[in-house]
mmCIF file of C-alpha atoms in Angstrom:
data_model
loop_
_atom_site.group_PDB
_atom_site.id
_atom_site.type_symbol
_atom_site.label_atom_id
_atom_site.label_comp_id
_atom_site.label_asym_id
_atom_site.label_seq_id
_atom_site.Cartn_x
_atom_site.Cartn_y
_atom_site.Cartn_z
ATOM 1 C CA UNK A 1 -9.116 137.668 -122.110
ATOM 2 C CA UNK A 2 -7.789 134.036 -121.159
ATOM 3 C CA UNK A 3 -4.513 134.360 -118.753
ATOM 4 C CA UNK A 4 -2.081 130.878 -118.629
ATOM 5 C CA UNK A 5 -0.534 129.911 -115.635
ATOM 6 C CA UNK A 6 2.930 130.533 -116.587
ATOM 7 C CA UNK A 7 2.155 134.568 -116.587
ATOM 8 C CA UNK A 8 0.880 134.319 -113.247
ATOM 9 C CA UNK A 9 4.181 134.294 -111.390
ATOM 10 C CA UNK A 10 4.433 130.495 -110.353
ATOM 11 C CA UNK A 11 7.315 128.753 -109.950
ATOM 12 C CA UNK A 12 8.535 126.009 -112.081
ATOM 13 C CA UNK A 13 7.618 123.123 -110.294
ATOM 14 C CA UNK A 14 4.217 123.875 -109.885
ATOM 15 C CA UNK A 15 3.704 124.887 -113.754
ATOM 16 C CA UNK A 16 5.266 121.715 -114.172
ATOM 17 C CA UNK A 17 2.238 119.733 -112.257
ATOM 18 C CA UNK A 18 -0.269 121.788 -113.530
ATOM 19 C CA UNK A 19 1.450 120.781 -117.348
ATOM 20 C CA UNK A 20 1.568 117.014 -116.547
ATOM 21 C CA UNK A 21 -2.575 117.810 -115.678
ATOM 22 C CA UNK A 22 -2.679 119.231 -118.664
ATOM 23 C CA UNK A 23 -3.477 122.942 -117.579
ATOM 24 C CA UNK A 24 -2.452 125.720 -119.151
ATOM 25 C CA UNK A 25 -5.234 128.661 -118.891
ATOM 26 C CA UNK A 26 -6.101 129.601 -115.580
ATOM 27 C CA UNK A 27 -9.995 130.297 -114.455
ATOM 28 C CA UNK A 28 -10.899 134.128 -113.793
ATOM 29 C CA UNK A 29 -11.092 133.450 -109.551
ATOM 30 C CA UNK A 30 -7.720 131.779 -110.525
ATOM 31 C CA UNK A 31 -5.864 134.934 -112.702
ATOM 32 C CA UNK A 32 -7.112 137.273 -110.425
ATOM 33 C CA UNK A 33 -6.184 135.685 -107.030
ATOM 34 C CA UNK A 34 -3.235 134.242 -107.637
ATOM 35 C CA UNK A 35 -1.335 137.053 -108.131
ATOM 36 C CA UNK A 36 -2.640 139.005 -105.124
ATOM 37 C CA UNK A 37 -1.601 136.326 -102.819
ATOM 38 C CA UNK A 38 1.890 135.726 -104.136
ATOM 39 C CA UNK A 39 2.232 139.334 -103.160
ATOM 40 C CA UNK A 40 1.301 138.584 -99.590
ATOM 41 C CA UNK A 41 -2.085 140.216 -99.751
ATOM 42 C CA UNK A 42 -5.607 139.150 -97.631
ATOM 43 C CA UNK A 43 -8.255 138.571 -100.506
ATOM 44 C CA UNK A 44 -11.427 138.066 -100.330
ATOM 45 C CA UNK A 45 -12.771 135.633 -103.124
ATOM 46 C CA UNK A 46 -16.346 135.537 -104.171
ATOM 47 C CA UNK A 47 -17.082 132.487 -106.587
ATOM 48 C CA UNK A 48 -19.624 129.827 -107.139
ATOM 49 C CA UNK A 49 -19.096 126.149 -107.085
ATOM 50 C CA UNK A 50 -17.118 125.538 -110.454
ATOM 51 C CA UNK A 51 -14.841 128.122 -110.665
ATOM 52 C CA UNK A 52 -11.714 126.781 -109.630
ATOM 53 C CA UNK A 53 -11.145 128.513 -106.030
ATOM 54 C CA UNK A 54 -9.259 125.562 -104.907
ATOM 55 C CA UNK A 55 -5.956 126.219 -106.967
ATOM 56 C CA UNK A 56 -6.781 129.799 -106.524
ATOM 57 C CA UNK A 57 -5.479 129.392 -102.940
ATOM 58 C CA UNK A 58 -3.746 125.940 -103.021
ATOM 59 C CA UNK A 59 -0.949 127.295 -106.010
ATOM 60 C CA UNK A 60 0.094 130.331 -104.021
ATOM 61 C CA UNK A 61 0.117 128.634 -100.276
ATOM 62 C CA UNK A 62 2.408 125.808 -101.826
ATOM 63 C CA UNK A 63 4.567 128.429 -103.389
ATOM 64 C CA UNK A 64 4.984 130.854 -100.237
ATOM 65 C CA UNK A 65 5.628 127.965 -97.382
ATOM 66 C CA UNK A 66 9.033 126.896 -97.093
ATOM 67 C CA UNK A 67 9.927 122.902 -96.377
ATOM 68 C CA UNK A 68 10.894 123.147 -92.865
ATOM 69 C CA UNK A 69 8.492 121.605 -89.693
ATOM 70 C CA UNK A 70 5.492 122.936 -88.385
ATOM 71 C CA UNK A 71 2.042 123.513 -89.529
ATOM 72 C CA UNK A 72 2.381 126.982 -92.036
ATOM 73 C CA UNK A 73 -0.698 126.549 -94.199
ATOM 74 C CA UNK A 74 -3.873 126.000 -92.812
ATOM 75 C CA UNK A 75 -7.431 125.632 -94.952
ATOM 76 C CA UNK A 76 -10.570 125.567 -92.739
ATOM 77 C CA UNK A 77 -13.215 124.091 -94.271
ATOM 78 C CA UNK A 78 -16.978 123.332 -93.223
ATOM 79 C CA UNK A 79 -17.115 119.259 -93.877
ATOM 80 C CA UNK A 80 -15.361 116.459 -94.229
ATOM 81 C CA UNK A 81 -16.262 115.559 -98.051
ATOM 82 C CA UNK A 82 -14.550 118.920 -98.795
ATOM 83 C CA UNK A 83 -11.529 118.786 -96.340
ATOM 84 C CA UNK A 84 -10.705 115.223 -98.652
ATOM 85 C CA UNK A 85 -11.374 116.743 -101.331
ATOM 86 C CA UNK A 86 -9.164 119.896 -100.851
ATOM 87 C CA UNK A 87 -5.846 117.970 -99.125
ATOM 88 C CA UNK A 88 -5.760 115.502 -102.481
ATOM 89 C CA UNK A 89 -5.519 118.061 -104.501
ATOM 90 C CA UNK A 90 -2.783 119.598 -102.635
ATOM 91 C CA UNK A 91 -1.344 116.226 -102.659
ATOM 92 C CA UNK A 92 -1.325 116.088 -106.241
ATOM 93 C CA UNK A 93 -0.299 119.835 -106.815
ATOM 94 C CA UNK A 94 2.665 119.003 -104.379
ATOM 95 C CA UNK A 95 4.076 115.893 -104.965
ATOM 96 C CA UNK A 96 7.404 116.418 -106.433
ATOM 97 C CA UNK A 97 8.067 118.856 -103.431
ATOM 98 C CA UNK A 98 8.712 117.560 -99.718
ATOM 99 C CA UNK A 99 5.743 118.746 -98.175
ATOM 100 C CA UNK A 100 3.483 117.174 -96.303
ATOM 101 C CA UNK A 101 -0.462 118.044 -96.711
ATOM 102 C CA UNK A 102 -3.006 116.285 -93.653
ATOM 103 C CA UNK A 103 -6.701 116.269 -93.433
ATOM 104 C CA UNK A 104 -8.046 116.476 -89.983
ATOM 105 C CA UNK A 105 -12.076 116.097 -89.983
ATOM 106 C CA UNK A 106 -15.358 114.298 -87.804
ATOM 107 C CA UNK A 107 -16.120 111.116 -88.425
ATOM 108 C CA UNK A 108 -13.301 109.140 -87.735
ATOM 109 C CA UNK A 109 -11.100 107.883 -84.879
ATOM 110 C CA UNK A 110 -9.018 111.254 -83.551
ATOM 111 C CA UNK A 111 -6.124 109.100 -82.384
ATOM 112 C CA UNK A 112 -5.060 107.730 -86.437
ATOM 113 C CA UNK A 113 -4.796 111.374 -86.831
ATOM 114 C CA UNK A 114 -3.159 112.359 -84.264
ATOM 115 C CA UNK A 115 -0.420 109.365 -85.438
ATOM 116 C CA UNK A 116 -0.161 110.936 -88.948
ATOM 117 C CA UNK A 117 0.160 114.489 -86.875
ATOM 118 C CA UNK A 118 3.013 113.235 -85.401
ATOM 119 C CA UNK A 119 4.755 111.025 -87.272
ATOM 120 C CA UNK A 120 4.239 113.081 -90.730
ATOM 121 C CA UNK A 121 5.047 116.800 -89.775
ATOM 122 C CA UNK A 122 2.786 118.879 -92.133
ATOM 123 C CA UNK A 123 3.520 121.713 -93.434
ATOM 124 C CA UNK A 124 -0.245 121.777 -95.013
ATOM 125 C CA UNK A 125 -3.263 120.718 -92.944
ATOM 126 C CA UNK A 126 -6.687 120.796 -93.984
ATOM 127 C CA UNK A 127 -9.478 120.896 -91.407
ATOM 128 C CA UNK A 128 -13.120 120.903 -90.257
ATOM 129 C CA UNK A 129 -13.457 123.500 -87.289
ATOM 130 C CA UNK A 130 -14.484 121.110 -85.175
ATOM 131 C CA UNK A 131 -11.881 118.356 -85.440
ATOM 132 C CA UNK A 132 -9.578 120.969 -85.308
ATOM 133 C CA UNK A 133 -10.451 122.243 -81.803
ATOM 134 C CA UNK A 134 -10.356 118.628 -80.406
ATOM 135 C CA UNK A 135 -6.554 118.777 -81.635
ATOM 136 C CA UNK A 136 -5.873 121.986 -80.174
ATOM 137 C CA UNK A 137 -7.317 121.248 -77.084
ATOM 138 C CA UNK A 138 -5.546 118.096 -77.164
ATOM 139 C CA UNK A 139 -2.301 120.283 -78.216
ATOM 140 C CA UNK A 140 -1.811 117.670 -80.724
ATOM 141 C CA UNK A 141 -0.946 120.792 -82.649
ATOM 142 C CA UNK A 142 0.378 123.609 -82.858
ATOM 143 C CA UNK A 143 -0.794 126.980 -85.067
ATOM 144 C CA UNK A 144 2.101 129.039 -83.480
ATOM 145 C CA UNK A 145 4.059 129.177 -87.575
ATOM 146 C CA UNK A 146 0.713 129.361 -89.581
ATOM 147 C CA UNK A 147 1.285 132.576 -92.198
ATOM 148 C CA UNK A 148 -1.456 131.350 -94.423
ATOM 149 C CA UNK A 149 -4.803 130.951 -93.740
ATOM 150 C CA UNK A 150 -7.787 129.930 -95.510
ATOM 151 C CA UNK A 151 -11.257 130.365 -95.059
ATOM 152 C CA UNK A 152 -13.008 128.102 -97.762
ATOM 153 C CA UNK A 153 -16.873 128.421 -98.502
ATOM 154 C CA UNK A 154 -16.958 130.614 -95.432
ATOM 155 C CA UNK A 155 -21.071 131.241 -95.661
ATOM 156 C CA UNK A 156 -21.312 127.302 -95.307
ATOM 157 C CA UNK A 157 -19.522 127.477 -92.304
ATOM 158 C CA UNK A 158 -21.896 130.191 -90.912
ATOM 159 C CA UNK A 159 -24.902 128.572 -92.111
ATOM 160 C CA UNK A 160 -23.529 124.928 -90.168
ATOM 161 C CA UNK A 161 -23.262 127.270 -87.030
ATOM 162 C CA UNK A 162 -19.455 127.169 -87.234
ATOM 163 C CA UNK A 163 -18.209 130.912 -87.341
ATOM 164 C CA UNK A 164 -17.456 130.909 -83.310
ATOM 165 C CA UNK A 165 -15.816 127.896 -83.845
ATOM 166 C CA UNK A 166 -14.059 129.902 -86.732
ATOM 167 C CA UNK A 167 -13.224 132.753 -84.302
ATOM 168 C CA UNK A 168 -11.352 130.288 -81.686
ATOM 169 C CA UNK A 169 -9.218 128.707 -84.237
ATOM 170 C CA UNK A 170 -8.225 132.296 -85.910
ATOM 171 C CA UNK A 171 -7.782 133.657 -82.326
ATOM 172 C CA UNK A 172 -5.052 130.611 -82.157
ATOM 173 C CA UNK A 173 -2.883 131.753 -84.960
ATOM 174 C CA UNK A 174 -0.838 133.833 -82.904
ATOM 175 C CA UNK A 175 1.801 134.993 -85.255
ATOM 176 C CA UNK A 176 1.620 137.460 -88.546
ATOM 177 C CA UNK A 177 -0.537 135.950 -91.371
ATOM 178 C CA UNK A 178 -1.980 136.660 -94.744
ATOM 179 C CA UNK A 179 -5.720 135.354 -94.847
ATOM 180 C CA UNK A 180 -7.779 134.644 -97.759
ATOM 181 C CA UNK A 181 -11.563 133.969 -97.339
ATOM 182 C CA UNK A 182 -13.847 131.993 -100.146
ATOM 183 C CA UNK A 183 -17.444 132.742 -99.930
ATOM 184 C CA UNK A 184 -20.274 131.706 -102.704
ATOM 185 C CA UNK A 185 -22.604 134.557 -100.958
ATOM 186 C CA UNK A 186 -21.421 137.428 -98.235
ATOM 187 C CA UNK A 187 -23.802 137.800 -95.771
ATOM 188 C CA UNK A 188 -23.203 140.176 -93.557
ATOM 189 C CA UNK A 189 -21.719 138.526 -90.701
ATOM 190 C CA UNK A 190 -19.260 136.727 -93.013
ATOM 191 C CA UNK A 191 -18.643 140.737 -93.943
ATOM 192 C CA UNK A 192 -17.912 141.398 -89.955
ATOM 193 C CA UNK A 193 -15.662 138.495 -90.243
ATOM 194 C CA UNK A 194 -13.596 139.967 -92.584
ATOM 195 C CA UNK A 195 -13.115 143.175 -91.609
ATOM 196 C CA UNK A 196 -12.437 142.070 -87.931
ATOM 197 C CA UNK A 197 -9.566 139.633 -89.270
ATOM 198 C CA UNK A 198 -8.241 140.691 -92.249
ATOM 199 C CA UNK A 199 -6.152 143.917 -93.733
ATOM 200 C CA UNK A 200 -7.152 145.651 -96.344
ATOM 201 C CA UNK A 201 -8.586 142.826 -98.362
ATOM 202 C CA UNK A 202 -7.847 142.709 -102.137
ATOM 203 C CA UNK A 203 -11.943 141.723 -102.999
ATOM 204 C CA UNK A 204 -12.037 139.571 -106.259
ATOM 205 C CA UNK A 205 -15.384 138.651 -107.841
ATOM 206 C CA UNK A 206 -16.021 136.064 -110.187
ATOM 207 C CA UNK A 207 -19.841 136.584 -111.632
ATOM 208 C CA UNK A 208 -21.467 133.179 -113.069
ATOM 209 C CA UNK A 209 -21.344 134.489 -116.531
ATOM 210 C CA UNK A 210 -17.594 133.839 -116.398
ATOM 211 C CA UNK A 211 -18.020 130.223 -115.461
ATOM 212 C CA UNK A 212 -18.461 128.731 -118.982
ATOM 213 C CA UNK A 213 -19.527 125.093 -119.378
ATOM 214 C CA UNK A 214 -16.368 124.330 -120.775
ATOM 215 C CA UNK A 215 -14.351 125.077 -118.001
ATOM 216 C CA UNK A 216 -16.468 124.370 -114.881
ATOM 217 C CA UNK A 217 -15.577 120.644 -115.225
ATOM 218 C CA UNK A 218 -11.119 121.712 -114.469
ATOM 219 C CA UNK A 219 -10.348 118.714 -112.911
ATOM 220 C CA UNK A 220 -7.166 116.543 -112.658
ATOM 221 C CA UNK A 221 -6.137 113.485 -114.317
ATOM 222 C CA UNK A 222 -2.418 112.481 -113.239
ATOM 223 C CA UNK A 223 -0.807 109.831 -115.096
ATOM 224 C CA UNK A 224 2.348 108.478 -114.827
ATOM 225 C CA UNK A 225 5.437 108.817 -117.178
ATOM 226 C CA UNK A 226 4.826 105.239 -119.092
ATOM 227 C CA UNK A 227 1.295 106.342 -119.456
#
């Protein structure tokens, strides 16, 4: 049974960007997350490449932050490609609002970031583990306001060696916050993670067979009003 958007509890705005990108039915990972997190629960999301985890997370962090300064949402991810890939489409998603989404990742000069940390306030930052240490150690930032965490393609992660890394930053997030955690597979220690870190998890499967070859290809195409 398909599920749109606009039954999912979003607020206007957002259905409007997800209208202008010409969505309207929501993936399974999407209909079945969504609503969890709006109500402040940790979920657990198990879904393959294709099924539209990003807005699964990305619709109900944007909706739940409010506008004022300091890092509140926070996606860890396990490499750079993704980390771009994530923070432009929260970029897209939330550009008629004023929030500010930053990717933080190896691979390029710390100090330009550290400038956009500064100078741009986000609300939203995306971030290899890594890069995000070096800022923390730096205390070019702060995780003090983070309420929503992300764990994205957490079994990547573990399999890159990153989970201690993982650990440090979560152990840094010293106030109350909802996490959900992505994972293709869950091996067992991403299974330790979880039940170390989160409270009573809301566990939502998506199984392959749900992934049709229609849909897998969701992506965005933003045009402007002339167009």
């Amino acid at each position: 049974m398909s599920v749109k958007f606009d039954e999912l509890g979003l607020e206007s705005g957002l259905l409007d960007s997800l209208r202008g990108a010409g969505f309207s039915q929501a993936f399974p990972i999407q209909a079945r997350a969504i609503p969890v997190l709006l109500a402040g629960r940790d979920v657990i999301g198990q879904a393959h490449t294709g099924a539209g985890k990003t807005l699964a997370f990305a619709l109900p962090m944007l909706q739940r932050i409010d506008r004022s300064d300091g890092v509140q949402g926070l996606v860890v991810v396990p490499t750079r490609e993704l980390a771009l890939q994530v923070a432009k489409e929260f970029q897209k998603l939330a550009r008629s609002m004023r929030v500010n989404v930053i990717p933080l990742y190896g691979g390029e000069g710390i100090n330009n970031q550290i400038r956009n940390l500064e100078d741009r306030g986000p609300q939203i930052v995306i971030a290899t583990p890594g890069r995000l240490l070096d800022h923390l150690e730096r205390r070019k930032i702060s995780l003090n306001r983070v309420s929503f965490l992300v764990l994205d393609e957490a079994d990547r992660m573990l399999d890159m060696g990153f989970i201690e890394d993982v650990e440090d930053i979560i152990r840094a997030i010293t106030g109350k916050h909802q996490t959900a955690l992505f994972s293709a597979t869950m091996p067992d220690e991403i299974v330790e993670l979880a039940q170390k870190h989160m409270k009573n998890p809301e566990t939502v499967f998506v199984d392959s067979d749900e992934i049709s070859v229609d849909t897998v290809d969701q992506r965005y195409v933003w045009l402007r009003e002339e167009e």
